[in-house]
GROMACS .gro file of C-alpha atoms in nm:
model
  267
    1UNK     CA    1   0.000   0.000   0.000
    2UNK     CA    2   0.303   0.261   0.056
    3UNK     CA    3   0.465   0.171  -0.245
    4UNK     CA    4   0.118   0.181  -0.460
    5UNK     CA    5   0.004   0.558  -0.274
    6UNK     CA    6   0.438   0.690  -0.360
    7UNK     CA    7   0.346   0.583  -0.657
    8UNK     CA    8   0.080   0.804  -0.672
    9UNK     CA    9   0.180   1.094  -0.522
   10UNK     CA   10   0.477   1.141  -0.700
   11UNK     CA   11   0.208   1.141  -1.053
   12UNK     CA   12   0.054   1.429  -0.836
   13UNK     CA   13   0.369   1.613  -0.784
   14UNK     CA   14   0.491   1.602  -1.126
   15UNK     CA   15   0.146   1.735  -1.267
   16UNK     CA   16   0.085   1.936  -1.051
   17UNK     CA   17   0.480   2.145  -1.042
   18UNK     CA   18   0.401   2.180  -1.386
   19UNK     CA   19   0.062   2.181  -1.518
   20UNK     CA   20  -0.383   2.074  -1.444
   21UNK     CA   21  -1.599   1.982  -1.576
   22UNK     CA   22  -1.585   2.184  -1.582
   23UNK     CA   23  -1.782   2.345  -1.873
   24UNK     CA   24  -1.910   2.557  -1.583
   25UNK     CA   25  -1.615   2.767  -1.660
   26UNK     CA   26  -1.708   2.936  -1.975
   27UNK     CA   27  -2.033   2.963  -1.884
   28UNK     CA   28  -1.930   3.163  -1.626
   29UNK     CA   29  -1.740   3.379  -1.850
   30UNK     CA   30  -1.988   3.385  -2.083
   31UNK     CA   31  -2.193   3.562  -1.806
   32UNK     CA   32  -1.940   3.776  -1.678
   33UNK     CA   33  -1.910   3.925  -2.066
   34UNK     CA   34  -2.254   3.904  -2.119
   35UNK     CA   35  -2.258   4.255  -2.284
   36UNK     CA   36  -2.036   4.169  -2.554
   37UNK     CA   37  -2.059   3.751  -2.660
   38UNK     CA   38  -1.963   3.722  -3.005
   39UNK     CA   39  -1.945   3.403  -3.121
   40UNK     CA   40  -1.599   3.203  -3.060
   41UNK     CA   41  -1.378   3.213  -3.372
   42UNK     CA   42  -1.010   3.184  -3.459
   43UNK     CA   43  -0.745   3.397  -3.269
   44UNK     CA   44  -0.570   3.687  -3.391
   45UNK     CA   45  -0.243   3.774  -3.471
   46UNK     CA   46  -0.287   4.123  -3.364
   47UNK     CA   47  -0.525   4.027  -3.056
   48UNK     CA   48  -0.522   4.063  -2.735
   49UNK     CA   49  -0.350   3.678  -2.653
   50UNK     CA   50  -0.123   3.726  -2.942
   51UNK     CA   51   0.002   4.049  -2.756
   52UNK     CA   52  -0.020   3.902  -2.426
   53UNK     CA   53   0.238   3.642  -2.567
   54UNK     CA   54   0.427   3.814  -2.687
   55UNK     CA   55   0.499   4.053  -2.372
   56UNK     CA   56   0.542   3.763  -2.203
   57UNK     CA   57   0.858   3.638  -2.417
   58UNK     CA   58   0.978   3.975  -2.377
   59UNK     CA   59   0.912   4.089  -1.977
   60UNK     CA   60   1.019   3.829  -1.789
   61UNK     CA   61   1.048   3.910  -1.417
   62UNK     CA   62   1.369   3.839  -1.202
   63UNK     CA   63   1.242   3.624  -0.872
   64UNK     CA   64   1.577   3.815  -0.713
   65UNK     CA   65   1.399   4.193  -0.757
   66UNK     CA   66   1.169   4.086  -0.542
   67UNK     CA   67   1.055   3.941  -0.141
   68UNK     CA   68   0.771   3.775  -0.112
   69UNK     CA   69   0.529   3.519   0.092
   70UNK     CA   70   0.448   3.161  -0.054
   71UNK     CA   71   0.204   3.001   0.107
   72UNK     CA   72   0.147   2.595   0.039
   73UNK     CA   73  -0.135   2.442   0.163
   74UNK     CA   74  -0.152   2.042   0.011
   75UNK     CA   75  -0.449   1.762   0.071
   76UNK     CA   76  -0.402   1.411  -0.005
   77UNK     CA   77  -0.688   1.225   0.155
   78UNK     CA   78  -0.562   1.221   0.524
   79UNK     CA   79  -0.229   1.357   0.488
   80UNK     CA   80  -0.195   1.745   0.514
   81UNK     CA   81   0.076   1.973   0.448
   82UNK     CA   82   0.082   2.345   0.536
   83UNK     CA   83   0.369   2.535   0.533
   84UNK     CA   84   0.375   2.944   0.513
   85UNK     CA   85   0.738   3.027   0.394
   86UNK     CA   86   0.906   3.407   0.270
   87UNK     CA   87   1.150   3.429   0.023
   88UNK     CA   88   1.406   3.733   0.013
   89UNK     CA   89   1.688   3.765  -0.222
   90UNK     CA   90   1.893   4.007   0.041
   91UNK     CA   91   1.947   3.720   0.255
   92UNK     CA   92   2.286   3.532   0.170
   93UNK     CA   93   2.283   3.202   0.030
   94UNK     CA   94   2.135   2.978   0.206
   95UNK     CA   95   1.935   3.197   0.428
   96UNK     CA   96   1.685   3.295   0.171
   97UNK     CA   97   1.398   3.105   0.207
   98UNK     CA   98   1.283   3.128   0.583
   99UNK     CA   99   0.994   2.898   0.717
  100UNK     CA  100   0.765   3.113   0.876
  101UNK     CA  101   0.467   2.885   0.987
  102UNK     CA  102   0.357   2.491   0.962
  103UNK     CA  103  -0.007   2.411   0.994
  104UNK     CA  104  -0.093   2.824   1.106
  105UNK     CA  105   0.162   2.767   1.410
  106UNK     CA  106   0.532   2.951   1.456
  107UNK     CA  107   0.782   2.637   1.343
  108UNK     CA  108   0.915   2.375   1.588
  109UNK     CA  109   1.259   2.274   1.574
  110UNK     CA  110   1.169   1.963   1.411
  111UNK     CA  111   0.978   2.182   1.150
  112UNK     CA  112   1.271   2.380   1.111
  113UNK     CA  113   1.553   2.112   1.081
  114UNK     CA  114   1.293   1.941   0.838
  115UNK     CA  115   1.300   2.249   0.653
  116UNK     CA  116   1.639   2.221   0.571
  117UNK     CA  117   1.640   1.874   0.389
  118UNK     CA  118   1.674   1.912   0.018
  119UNK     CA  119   1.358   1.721  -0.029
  120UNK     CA  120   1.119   1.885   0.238
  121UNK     CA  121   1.199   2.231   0.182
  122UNK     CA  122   0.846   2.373  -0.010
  123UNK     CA  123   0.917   2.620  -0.262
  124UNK     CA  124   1.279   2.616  -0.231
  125UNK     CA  125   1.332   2.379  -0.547
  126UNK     CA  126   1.040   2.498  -0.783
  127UNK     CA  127   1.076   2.823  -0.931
  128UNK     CA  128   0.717   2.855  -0.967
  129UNK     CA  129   0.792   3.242  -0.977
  130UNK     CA  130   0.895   3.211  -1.360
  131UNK     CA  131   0.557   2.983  -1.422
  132UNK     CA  132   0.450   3.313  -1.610
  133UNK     CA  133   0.707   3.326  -1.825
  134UNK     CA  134   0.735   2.973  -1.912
  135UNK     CA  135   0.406   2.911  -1.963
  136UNK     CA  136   0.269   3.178  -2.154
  137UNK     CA  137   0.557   3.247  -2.363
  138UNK     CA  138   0.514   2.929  -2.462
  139UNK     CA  139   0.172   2.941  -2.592
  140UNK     CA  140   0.075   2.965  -2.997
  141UNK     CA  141  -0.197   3.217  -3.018
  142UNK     CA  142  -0.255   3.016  -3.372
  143UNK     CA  143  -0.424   2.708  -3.124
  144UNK     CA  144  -0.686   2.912  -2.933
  145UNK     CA  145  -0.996   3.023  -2.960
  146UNK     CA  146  -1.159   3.368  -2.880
  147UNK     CA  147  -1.510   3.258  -2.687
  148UNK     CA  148  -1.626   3.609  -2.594
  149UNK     CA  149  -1.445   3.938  -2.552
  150UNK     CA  150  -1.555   4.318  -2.370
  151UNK     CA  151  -1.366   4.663  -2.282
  152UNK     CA  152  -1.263   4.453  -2.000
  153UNK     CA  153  -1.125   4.131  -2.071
  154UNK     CA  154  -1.096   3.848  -2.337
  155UNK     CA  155  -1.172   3.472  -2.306
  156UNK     CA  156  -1.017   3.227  -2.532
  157UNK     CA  157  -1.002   2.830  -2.578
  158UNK     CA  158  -0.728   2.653  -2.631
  159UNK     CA  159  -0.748   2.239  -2.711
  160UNK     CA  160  -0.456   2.043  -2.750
  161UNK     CA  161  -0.088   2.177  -2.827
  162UNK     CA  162  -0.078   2.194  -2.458
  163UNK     CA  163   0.259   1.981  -2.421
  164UNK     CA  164   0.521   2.234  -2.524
  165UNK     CA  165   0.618   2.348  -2.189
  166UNK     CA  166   0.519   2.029  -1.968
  167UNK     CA  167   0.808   1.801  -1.886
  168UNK     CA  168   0.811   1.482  -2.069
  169UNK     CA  169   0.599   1.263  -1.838
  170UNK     CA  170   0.380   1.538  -1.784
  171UNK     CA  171   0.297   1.568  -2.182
  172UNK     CA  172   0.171   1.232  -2.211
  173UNK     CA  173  -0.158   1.366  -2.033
  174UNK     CA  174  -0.151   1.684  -2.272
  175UNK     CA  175  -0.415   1.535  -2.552
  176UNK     CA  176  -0.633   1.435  -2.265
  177UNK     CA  177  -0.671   1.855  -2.153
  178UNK     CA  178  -0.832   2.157  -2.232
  179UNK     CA  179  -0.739   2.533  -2.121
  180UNK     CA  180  -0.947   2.849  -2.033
  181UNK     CA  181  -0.742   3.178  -2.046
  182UNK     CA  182  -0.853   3.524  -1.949
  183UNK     CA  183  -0.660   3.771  -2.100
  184UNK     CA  184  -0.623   4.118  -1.905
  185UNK     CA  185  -0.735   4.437  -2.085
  186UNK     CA  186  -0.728   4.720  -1.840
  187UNK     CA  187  -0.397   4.855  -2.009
  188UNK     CA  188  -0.237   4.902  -2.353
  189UNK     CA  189  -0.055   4.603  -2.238
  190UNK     CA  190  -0.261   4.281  -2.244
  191UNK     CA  191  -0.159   4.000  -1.989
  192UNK     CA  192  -0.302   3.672  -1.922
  193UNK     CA  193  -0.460   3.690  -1.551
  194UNK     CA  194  -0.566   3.342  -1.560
  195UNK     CA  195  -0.499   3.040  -1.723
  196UNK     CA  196  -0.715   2.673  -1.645
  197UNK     CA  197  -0.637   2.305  -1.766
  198UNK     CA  198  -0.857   2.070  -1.672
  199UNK     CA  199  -0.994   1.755  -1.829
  200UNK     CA  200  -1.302   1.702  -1.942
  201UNK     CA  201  -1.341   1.392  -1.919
  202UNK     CA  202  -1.200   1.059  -1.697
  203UNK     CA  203  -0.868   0.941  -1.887
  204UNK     CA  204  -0.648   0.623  -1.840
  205UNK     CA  205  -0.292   0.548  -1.964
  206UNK     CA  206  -0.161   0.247  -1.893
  207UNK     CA  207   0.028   0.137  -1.596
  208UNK     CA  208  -0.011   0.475  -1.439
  209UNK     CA  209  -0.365   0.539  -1.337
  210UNK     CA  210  -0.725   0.628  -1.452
  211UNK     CA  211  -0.756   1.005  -1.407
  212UNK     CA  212  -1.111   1.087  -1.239
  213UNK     CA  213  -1.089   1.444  -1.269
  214UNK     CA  214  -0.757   1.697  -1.330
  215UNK     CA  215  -0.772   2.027  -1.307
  216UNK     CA  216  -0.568   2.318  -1.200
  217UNK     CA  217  -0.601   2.728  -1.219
  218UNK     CA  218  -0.343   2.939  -1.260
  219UNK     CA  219  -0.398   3.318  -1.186
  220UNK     CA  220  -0.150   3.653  -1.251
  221UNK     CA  221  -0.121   3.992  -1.154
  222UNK     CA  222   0.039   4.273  -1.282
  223UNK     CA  223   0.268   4.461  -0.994
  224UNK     CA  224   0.149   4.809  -0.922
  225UNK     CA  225   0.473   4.966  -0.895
  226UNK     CA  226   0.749   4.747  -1.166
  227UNK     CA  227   0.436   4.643  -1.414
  228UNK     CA  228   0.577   4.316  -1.396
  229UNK     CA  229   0.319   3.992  -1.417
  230UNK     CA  230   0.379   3.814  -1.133
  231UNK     CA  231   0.214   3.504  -0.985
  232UNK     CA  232  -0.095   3.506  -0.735
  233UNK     CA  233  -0.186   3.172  -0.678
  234UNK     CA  234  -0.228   2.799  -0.789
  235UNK     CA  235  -0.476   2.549  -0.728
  236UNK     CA  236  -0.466   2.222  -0.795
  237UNK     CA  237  -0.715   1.950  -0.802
  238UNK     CA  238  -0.647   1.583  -0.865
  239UNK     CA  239  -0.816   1.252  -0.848
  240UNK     CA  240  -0.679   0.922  -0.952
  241UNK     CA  241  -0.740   0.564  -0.939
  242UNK     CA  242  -0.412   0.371  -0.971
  243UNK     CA  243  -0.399  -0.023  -1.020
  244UNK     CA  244  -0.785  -0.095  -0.954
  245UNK     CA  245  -0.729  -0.087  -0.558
  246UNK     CA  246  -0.576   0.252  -0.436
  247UNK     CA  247  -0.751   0.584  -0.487
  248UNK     CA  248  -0.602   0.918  -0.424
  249UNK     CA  249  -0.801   1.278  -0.407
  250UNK     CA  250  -0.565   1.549  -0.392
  251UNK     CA  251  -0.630   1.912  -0.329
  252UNK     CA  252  -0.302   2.171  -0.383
  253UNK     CA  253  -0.278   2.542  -0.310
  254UNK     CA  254  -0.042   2.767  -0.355
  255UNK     CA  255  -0.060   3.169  -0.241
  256UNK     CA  256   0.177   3.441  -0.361
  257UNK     CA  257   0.148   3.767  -0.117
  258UNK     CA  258   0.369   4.073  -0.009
  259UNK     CA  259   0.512   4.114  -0.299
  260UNK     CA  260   0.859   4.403  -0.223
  261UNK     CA  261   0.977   4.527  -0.560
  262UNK     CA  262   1.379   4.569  -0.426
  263UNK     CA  263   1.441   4.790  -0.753
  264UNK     CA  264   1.758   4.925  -0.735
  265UNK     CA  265   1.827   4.834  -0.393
  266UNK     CA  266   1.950   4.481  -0.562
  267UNK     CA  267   2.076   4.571  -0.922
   0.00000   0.00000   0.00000
């Protein structure tokens, strides 16, 4: 039974690091654009993803310009992780990341010499700072579709071609997922302030698991004072069946908050 629910949980980490019926979704953009739902139709070159892109390739933010809060917060049926952890580049190496709370409480001593393995430390090893970067740069504005667009914001579509910036076990789920993205249009620079993938539909692949339901929202922000996009949170939702016998529900958040733009103070 350990072996079968490692097994498992390590097909949960390396989605969910990465990537993840929701039909509710759209509708509820749908609503939220209800004064202006044209009907969906091919992406632009000159539209507001294809811009959005496009800045992204070009403005990519440096994690060491800025402190900052990450906040993890992971279900797995009765296993629960919670850790509350700041990150500040002005610290010398190795004092950087500094665990702040586990489970809402100031660390223990075990909680902080945990902390310090290589493979306990959360958010140390994942530079989910640069997810913006790597994820929408990424994207071919050629793939999506535009579902409904106002003054406000734009909705697109995207189905398939969702592989190019998973890692290679991760891509083998990518024909299997869909993505809703909300694209930003409160300046003259479009940026994507949310991004979902998410199955529609159960999906197996063989001696893995059967995939009940996957499905994970990404959402962005730009920073009042640098205009850079930076990350707000992640959520993560995950349940799979793996070898007939062992089911595992798994819930993941992940907070960004307290964002310091350092500036010049680190340049």
């Amino acid at each position: 039974m350990i072996i079968i629910k490692s097994m498992a949980m390590a097909v949960l980490c390396t989605l969910a690091l990465f990537s993840m019926e929701p039909s509710a979704f759209v509708q509820t953009a749908q609503a939220q654009t209800g004064d202006s739902a044209p009907p969906q139709r091919q992406a632009r070159a000159d539209g507001p993803l294809a811009q959005a892109i496009a800045h992204a390739a070009d403005n990519k933010p440096e994690r060491s310009h800025y402190s900052y809060q990450h906040h993890l917060v992971m279900v797995a049926d009765d296993e629960k992780t919670d850790r509350r952890t700041r990150f500040d580049p002005r610290q010398p190496d190795g004092a950087q990341w500094e665990l702040l709370a586990v489970d809402g409480a100031a660390p223990s001593v075990k909680d902080l010499a945990d902390y310090e393995q290589p493979d306990l430390g959360s958010g140390k090893s994942s530079d989910s700072f640069a997810l913006y970067g790597e994820m929408i740069a990424k994207l071919d504005w050629q793939d999506a579709t535009l579902v409904s667009i106002n003054d406000r914001e734009a909705h697109y579509r995207i189905e398939g071609q969702l592989d190019q910036w998973l890692d290679a076990e991760s891509a083998a789920f990518a024909e299997h997922l869909k993505s809703d993205l909300v694209v930003d249009l409160s300046s003259d620079a479009p940026f994507v302030s949310s991004m979902r993938i998410f199955a529609p539909a159960p999906f197996s692949k063989p001696m893995v698991a059967k995939i009940k339901a996957f499905e994970t929202l990404f959402t962005f922000n730009r920073h009042a004072k640098s205009g850079d996009i930076l990350p707000q949170s992640i959520e993560i939702g995950v349940s799979l069946k793996a070898l007939m016998f062992f089911s595992v529900d798994s819930q993941t958040d992940i907070s960004f908050s307290d964002f310091v733009y350092l500036g010049s103070e680190i340049l």
